[in-house]
Short mmCIF file of C-alpha atoms and ligand atoms in Angstrom, two decimals:
data_model
loop_
_atom_site.label_atom_id
_atom_site.label_comp_id
_atom_site.label_asym_id
_atom_site.label_seq_id
_atom_site.Cartn_x
_atom_site.Cartn_y
_atom_site.Cartn_z
CA UNK A 10 88.87 32.38 134.55
CA UNK A 11 92.33 30.87 134.44
CA UNK A 12 94.76 32.38 131.89
CA UNK A 13 94.92 29.01 130.11
CA UNK A 14 91.13 28.90 129.68
CA UNK A 15 91.09 32.47 128.34
CA UNK A 16 93.85 31.60 125.86
CA UNK A 17 91.93 28.50 124.70
CA UNK A 18 88.72 30.53 124.20
CA UNK A 19 90.60 33.19 122.21
CA UNK A 20 92.25 30.56 119.95
CA UNK A 21 88.93 28.78 119.31
CA UNK A 22 87.21 32.13 118.63
CA UNK A 23 89.87 33.16 116.11
CA UNK A 24 89.66 29.74 114.41
CA UNK A 25 85.86 30.05 114.12
CA UNK A 26 86.21 33.55 112.72
CA UNK A 27 88.80 32.30 110.20
CA UNK A 28 86.54 29.51 108.91
CA UNK A 29 83.59 31.93 108.72
CA UNK A 30 85.54 34.49 106.70
CA UNK A 31 86.81 31.70 104.43
CA UNK A 32 83.25 30.45 103.82
CA UNK A 33 82.15 34.05 103.16
CA UNK A 34 84.85 34.61 100.56
CA UNK A 35 85.48 31.23 98.96
CA UNK A 36 82.32 29.14 98.86
CA UNK A 37 80.65 29.89 95.55
CA UNK A 38 77.34 28.07 95.42
CA UNK A 39 75.60 30.31 92.87
CA UNK A 40 75.49 30.31 89.03
CA UNK A 41 77.17 33.17 87.10
CA UNK A 42 76.20 36.72 88.02
CA UNK A 43 74.54 38.06 84.88
CA UNK A 44 72.62 41.03 86.30
CA UNK A 45 72.80 43.86 88.81
CA UNK A 46 70.42 41.91 91.07
CA UNK A 47 72.80 38.94 91.09
CA UNK A 48 75.72 40.96 92.49
CA UNK A 49 73.71 42.35 95.42
CA UNK A 50 71.77 39.16 96.17
CA UNK A 51 74.98 37.07 96.20
CA UNK A 52 76.72 39.57 98.49
CA UNK A 53 73.81 39.33 100.95
CA UNK A 54 73.87 35.53 100.66
CA UNK A 55 77.60 35.39 101.42
CA UNK A 56 77.25 37.63 104.49
CA UNK A 57 74.46 35.39 105.82
CA UNK A 58 76.48 32.26 105.03
CA UNK A 59 79.49 33.66 106.94
CA UNK A 60 77.39 34.56 110.00
CA UNK A 61 75.57 31.20 109.88
CA UNK A 62 78.89 29.30 109.63
CA UNK A 63 80.21 31.10 112.73
CA UNK A 64 77.07 30.41 114.78
CA UNK A 65 76.79 26.79 113.59
CA UNK A 66 80.39 25.97 114.48
CA UNK A 67 80.13 27.78 117.84
CA UNK A 68 76.91 26.05 118.94
CA UNK A 69 77.76 22.57 117.63
CA UNK A 70 81.32 22.88 118.98
CA UNK A 71 80.05 23.82 122.46
CA UNK A 72 77.60 20.92 122.31
CA UNK A 73 80.26 18.39 121.32
CA UNK A 74 82.72 19.73 123.91
CA UNK A 75 80.09 19.50 126.69
CA UNK A 76 79.10 15.97 125.71
CA UNK A 77 82.69 14.75 125.89
CA UNK A 78 84.03 16.85 128.78
CA UNK A 79 81.08 16.45 131.16
CA UNK A 80 79.90 12.93 130.28
CA UNK A 81 79.10 10.44 133.08
CA UNK A 82 82.21 8.57 134.21
CA UNK A 83 82.21 4.88 135.25
CA UNK A 84 81.04 4.53 138.86
CA UNK A 85 79.49 8.00 138.95
CA UNK A 86 76.03 7.45 140.49
CA UNK A 87 75.48 10.96 141.90
CA UNK A 88 73.03 13.64 140.71
CA UNK A 89 74.19 16.31 138.32
CA UNK A 90 75.37 19.69 139.59
CA UNK A 91 72.29 21.80 140.61
CA UNK A 92 72.37 24.74 138.17
CA UNK A 93 70.28 27.88 138.42
CA UNK A 94 69.68 30.51 135.77
CA UNK A 95 72.51 32.81 134.79
CA UNK A 96 71.06 36.25 134.03
CA UNK A 97 74.24 37.59 132.48
CA UNK A 98 74.53 34.63 130.06
CA UNK A 99 70.85 34.83 129.11
CA UNK A 100 71.08 38.56 128.37
CA UNK A 101 74.12 37.92 126.17
CA UNK A 102 72.51 35.12 124.14
CA UNK A 103 69.38 37.18 123.64
CA UNK A 104 70.94 40.54 122.79
CA UNK A 105 73.56 39.23 120.31
CA UNK A 106 71.05 37.34 118.09
CA UNK A 107 68.67 40.34 118.20
CA UNK A 108 71.47 42.60 116.94
CA UNK A 109 72.44 40.08 114.20
CA UNK A 110 68.81 39.71 113.02
CA UNK A 111 68.24 43.49 113.02
CA UNK A 112 71.44 44.21 111.06
CA UNK A 113 70.69 41.49 108.46
CA UNK A 114 67.05 42.67 108.28
CA UNK A 115 68.01 46.29 107.56
CA UNK A 116 70.70 45.19 105.08
CA UNK A 117 68.27 42.83 103.25
CA UNK A 118 65.60 45.55 103.12
CA UNK A 119 68.06 47.97 101.55
CA UNK A 120 69.09 45.37 98.94
CA UNK A 121 65.42 44.68 98.17
CA UNK A 122 64.44 48.36 97.70
CA UNK A 123 67.56 48.85 95.60
CA UNK A 124 67.01 45.97 93.17
CA UNK A 125 63.26 46.64 92.84
CA UNK A 126 63.68 50.32 91.85
CA UNK A 127 62.36 50.58 88.29
CA UNK A 128 64.17 53.68 87.04
CA UNK A 129 62.52 56.07 84.56
CA UNK A 130 63.91 54.77 81.27
CA UNK A 131 63.43 51.02 81.70
CA UNK A 132 62.46 49.09 78.56
CA UNK A 133 59.09 47.34 78.99
CA UNK A 134 58.78 43.65 78.03
CA UNK A 135 55.44 41.87 78.50
CA UNK A 136 55.92 38.26 79.61
CA UNK A 137 53.15 35.78 78.71
CA UNK A 138 53.07 32.28 80.09
CA UNK A 139 50.87 29.31 79.31
CA UNK A 140 51.03 25.52 79.54
CA UNK A 141 53.89 25.07 78.61
CA UNK A 142 55.76 27.93 77.04
CA UNK A 143 56.83 31.56 77.42
CA UNK A 144 56.48 34.40 74.94
CA UNK A 145 57.69 37.97 75.08
CA UNK A 146 56.07 41.15 73.72
CA UNK A 147 58.09 44.27 73.03
CA UNK A 148 55.35 46.94 72.92
CA UNK A 149 57.79 49.71 71.94
CA UNK A 150 58.77 47.75 68.81
CA UNK A 151 55.64 45.71 68.02
CA UNK A 152 57.62 42.47 68.25
CA UNK A 153 56.65 39.09 69.75
CA UNK A 154 59.11 36.28 70.31
CA UNK A 155 59.60 32.99 72.18
CA UNK A 156 63.18 33.98 73.00
CA UNK A 157 63.94 36.88 75.30
CA UNK A 158 66.51 39.22 73.75
CA UNK A 159 67.89 42.03 75.94
CA UNK A 160 70.50 44.74 75.35
CA UNK A 161 73.33 44.56 77.92
CA UNK A 162 73.41 47.29 80.55
CA UNK A 163 69.84 48.49 79.89
CA UNK A 164 67.21 48.35 82.63
CA UNK A 165 64.22 46.14 81.74
CA UNK A 166 60.77 46.18 83.32
CA UNK A 167 58.99 42.84 82.90
CA UNK A 168 55.19 42.89 83.15
CA UNK A 169 54.34 39.26 83.80
CA UNK A 170 51.04 37.42 83.47
CA UNK A 171 49.61 33.99 82.72
CA UNK A 172 46.94 32.80 80.29
CA UNK A 173 45.95 29.72 82.32
CA UNK A 174 47.41 28.54 85.64
CA UNK A 175 50.07 30.02 87.96
CA UNK A 176 53.60 29.81 86.55
CA UNK A 177 56.74 31.46 87.86
CA UNK A 178 59.12 33.38 85.58
CA UNK A 179 62.65 32.59 86.67
CA UNK A 180 66.07 33.41 85.20
CA UNK A 181 68.52 31.88 87.71
CA UNK A 182 71.58 33.69 86.35
CA UNK A 183 69.80 37.03 86.87
CA UNK A 184 68.66 36.00 90.42
CA UNK A 185 65.25 37.16 89.18
CA UNK A 186 62.00 35.27 89.82
CA UNK A 187 58.35 36.33 89.97
CA UNK A 188 55.02 34.51 89.86
CA UNK A 189 52.95 34.70 86.67
CA UNK A 190 49.34 34.79 87.84
CA UNK A 191 46.24 34.69 85.59
CA UNK A 192 44.28 37.98 85.74
CA UNK A 193 47.17 39.85 87.34
CA UNK A 194 50.26 41.68 86.12
CA UNK A 195 53.34 41.45 88.30
CA UNK A 196 56.41 43.60 87.78
CA UNK A 197 60.05 42.62 87.88
CA UNK A 198 62.96 44.93 87.04
CA UNK A 199 66.48 43.86 86.19
CA UNK A 200 69.56 45.16 84.37
CA UNK A 201 71.44 42.40 82.51
CA UNK A 202 75.18 42.98 82.86
CA UNK A 203 76.81 40.08 81.01
CA UNK A 204 76.56 39.12 77.32
CA UNK A 205 75.50 35.50 76.80
CA UNK A 206 72.57 33.04 76.72
CA UNK A 207 70.85 32.05 79.93
CA UNK A 208 68.14 29.47 80.64
CA UNK A 209 64.61 30.54 81.53
CA UNK A 210 62.79 28.29 84.00
CA UNK A 211 59.31 27.89 85.39
CA UNK A 212 59.45 27.73 89.19
CA UNK A 213 55.84 26.81 89.93
CA UNK A 214 54.47 23.29 89.38
CA UNK A 215 51.98 23.95 86.59
CA UNK A 216 51.16 20.60 84.97
CA UNK A 217 52.68 17.68 83.05
CA UNK A 218 55.01 19.92 80.97
CA UNK A 219 56.33 21.97 83.90
CA UNK A 220 59.86 20.54 83.78
CA UNK A 221 60.27 21.25 80.06
CA UNK A 222 58.53 24.63 80.12
CA UNK A 223 61.73 26.65 79.87
CA UNK A 224 63.39 24.54 77.20
CA UNK A 225 61.83 26.37 74.24
CA UNK A 226 62.99 29.81 75.44
CA UNK A 227 66.21 31.42 76.53
CA UNK A 228 67.37 34.84 77.63
CA UNK A 229 69.87 36.24 75.14
CA UNK A 230 71.82 39.25 76.40
CA UNK A 231 73.59 41.06 73.55
CA UNK A 232 75.14 44.40 72.61
CA UNK A 233 72.78 47.25 71.73
CA UNK A 234 73.78 46.93 68.04
CA UNK A 235 73.03 43.18 67.97
CA UNK A 236 69.75 43.78 69.79
CA UNK A 237 68.72 46.45 67.25
CA UNK A 238 69.58 44.07 64.41
CA UNK A 239 67.48 41.34 66.02
CA UNK A 240 64.51 43.71 66.43
CA UNK A 241 64.79 44.75 62.76
CA UNK A 242 64.91 41.10 61.69
CA UNK A 243 61.84 40.27 63.84
CA UNK A 244 59.90 43.22 62.42
CA UNK A 245 60.67 42.12 58.88
CA UNK A 246 58.48 39.14 59.75
CA UNK A 247 59.41 35.52 59.81
CA UNK A 248 58.13 32.95 57.34
CA UNK A 249 60.39 30.29 58.73
CA UNK A 250 58.17 27.42 59.92
CA UNK A 251 60.67 26.24 62.54
CA UNK A 252 60.72 29.79 64.00
CA UNK A 253 56.90 29.75 64.08
CA UNK A 254 56.92 26.30 65.70
CA UNK A 255 59.06 27.77 68.47
CA UNK A 256 57.31 31.13 68.68
CA UNK A 257 53.90 29.57 69.29
CA UNK A 258 55.31 27.25 71.93
CA UNK A 259 54.63 23.96 70.04
CA UNK A 260 58.22 23.00 70.86
CA UNK A 261 57.37 22.89 74.58
CA UNK A 262 55.02 19.90 74.29
CA UNK A 263 55.64 18.01 71.04
CA UNK A 264 58.47 15.97 69.58
CA UNK A 265 59.56 17.00 66.07
CA UNK A 266 63.04 16.22 64.78
CA UNK A 267 62.95 18.99 62.14
CA UNK A 268 62.53 21.60 64.90
CA UNK A 269 64.82 19.97 67.45
CA UNK A 270 61.77 19.44 69.69
CA UNK A 271 61.59 16.60 72.20
CA UNK A 272 58.42 17.34 74.20
CA UNK A 273 56.43 14.42 75.57
CA UNK A 274 53.27 16.21 76.76
CA UNK A 275 51.49 16.11 73.40
CA UNK A 276 51.55 13.62 70.50
CA UNK A 277 54.81 13.01 68.61
CA UNK A 278 54.66 15.02 65.37
CA UNK A 279 57.35 13.11 63.45
CA UNK A 280 55.51 11.44 60.57
CA UNK A 281 52.34 13.45 61.19
CA UNK A 282 52.00 14.12 57.45
CA UNK A 283 51.34 10.41 56.80
CA UNK A 284 48.99 9.89 59.77
CA UNK A 285 46.97 13.10 59.61
CA UNK A 286 44.60 11.95 56.83
CA UNK A 287 43.65 8.76 58.69
CA UNK A 288 42.67 10.23 62.07
CA UNK A 289 39.13 11.49 61.54
CA UNK A 290 36.93 9.86 58.87
CA UNK A 291 36.16 12.27 56.04
CA UNK A 292 38.89 14.76 57.06
CA UNK A 293 41.91 15.18 54.78
CA UNK A 294 45.40 15.64 56.26
CA UNK A 295 45.59 19.45 55.88
CA UNK A 296 42.15 19.99 57.41
CA UNK A 297 42.96 17.66 60.28
CA UNK A 298 46.21 19.50 61.15
CA UNK A 299 44.56 22.92 60.83
CA UNK A 300 41.63 21.80 62.99
CA UNK A 301 43.97 20.31 65.60
CA UNK A 302 45.63 23.73 66.01
CA UNK A 303 42.53 25.93 66.01
CA UNK A 304 40.08 23.55 67.71
CA UNK A 305 42.16 21.05 69.71
CA UNK A 306 39.21 19.68 71.69
CA UNK A 307 37.42 18.34 68.58
CA UNK A 308 39.68 15.28 68.38
CA UNK A 309 42.18 14.30 71.07
CA UNK A 310 44.70 11.60 70.17
CA UNK A 311 43.97 8.57 72.43
CA UNK A 312 46.32 8.39 75.40
CA UNK A 313 46.81 12.17 75.67
CA UNK A 314 45.03 14.51 78.07
CA UNK A 315 42.46 17.00 76.80
CA UNK A 316 42.67 20.71 77.78
CA UNK A 317 46.47 20.86 77.68
CA UNK A 318 46.83 22.25 74.14
CA UNK A 319 45.99 26.00 74.32
CA UNK A 320 42.51 26.92 73.04
CA UNK A 321 43.42 30.41 71.84
CA UNK A 322 45.42 29.89 68.64
CA UNK A 323 42.58 31.25 66.48
CA UNK A 324 43.18 34.67 68.10
CA UNK A 325 46.99 34.46 68.15
CA UNK A 326 47.99 33.07 64.77
CA UNK A 327 47.49 34.84 61.44
CA UNK A 328 46.06 32.90 58.44
CA UNK A 329 49.48 33.16 56.70
CA UNK A 330 51.33 31.79 59.71
CA UNK A 331 48.77 29.00 60.05
CA UNK A 332 49.16 27.86 56.45
CA UNK A 333 52.99 27.96 56.74
CA UNK A 334 52.80 25.73 59.82
CA UNK A 335 50.24 23.34 58.30
CA UNK A 336 52.28 22.92 55.08
CA UNK A 337 55.41 22.35 57.14
CA UNK A 338 53.74 19.66 59.30
CA UNK A 339 52.24 17.93 56.23
CA UNK A 340 55.81 17.26 55.03
CA UNK A 341 56.91 15.66 58.29
CU1 CUA B 413 54.82 26.70 84.14
CU2 CUA B 413 55.72 25.24 85.78
#
């Protein structure tokens, strides 16, 4: 090779390396890092992005250069240069990708085993999903809630399942996602590292309310003292109808101004108190609302699908909670 060619190759190589390192360090395509998983997953992502940038620019650059430099000139009617294989080149472009894939594979495996390690003192939270809401059980405290509260810096072990179809429990800011499958319990461990509120999403198409499934829940990461206060408040029991409306997931499917709910999957509940007594002949308003919660298949409002409203409220709601909710809805 001529010295000028070598110099050109070195300059181009350094430029490619520069852009790759810049993309590795500066491009931030992810949401905030709110857990230990997020830090490690993002680091892996940036390494892969840097390597991919280098390879992309190298290959596309060589392609563009060849197209321009070796294109057919006017009047050139001859055959192309007869090229044979080049063993040295082929060994190089096989061995280098193999090394890159192996290194990234080992690195990714180490990240995976690291972030999936449960640790002995993790706090267990049972995650329940259904069309179209989440709820969270804290077996150590006997608490159930539609919002996920977590103490900062404490390892959590989620045991995730579904009561109907396949959902996927996803907290983007934690970089944590796992399928919720009926009849199975899947585990996900994470340590939240940043105080704040983070959205919870469903990442598996699960029916007409899929897009709004996360809107009634959020992950609240707080100090241990605030978390303890929240647990105490939950254990004291809530008679607040709006809290019950959220806890039982009604907010995921129905519209109700008093609860800040804007769901479109089920009937609009604004003004339900006036309409309830006219729906089913011989049924007064309170009986109709109660029956619609406990036995939703008995009467389905025209225009809405059957079998979307959960069928299991009779086993989940206490008589006290039911009468609080019914009285609340009667006044809407
Ligand atoms: Cu649940 Cu999508």
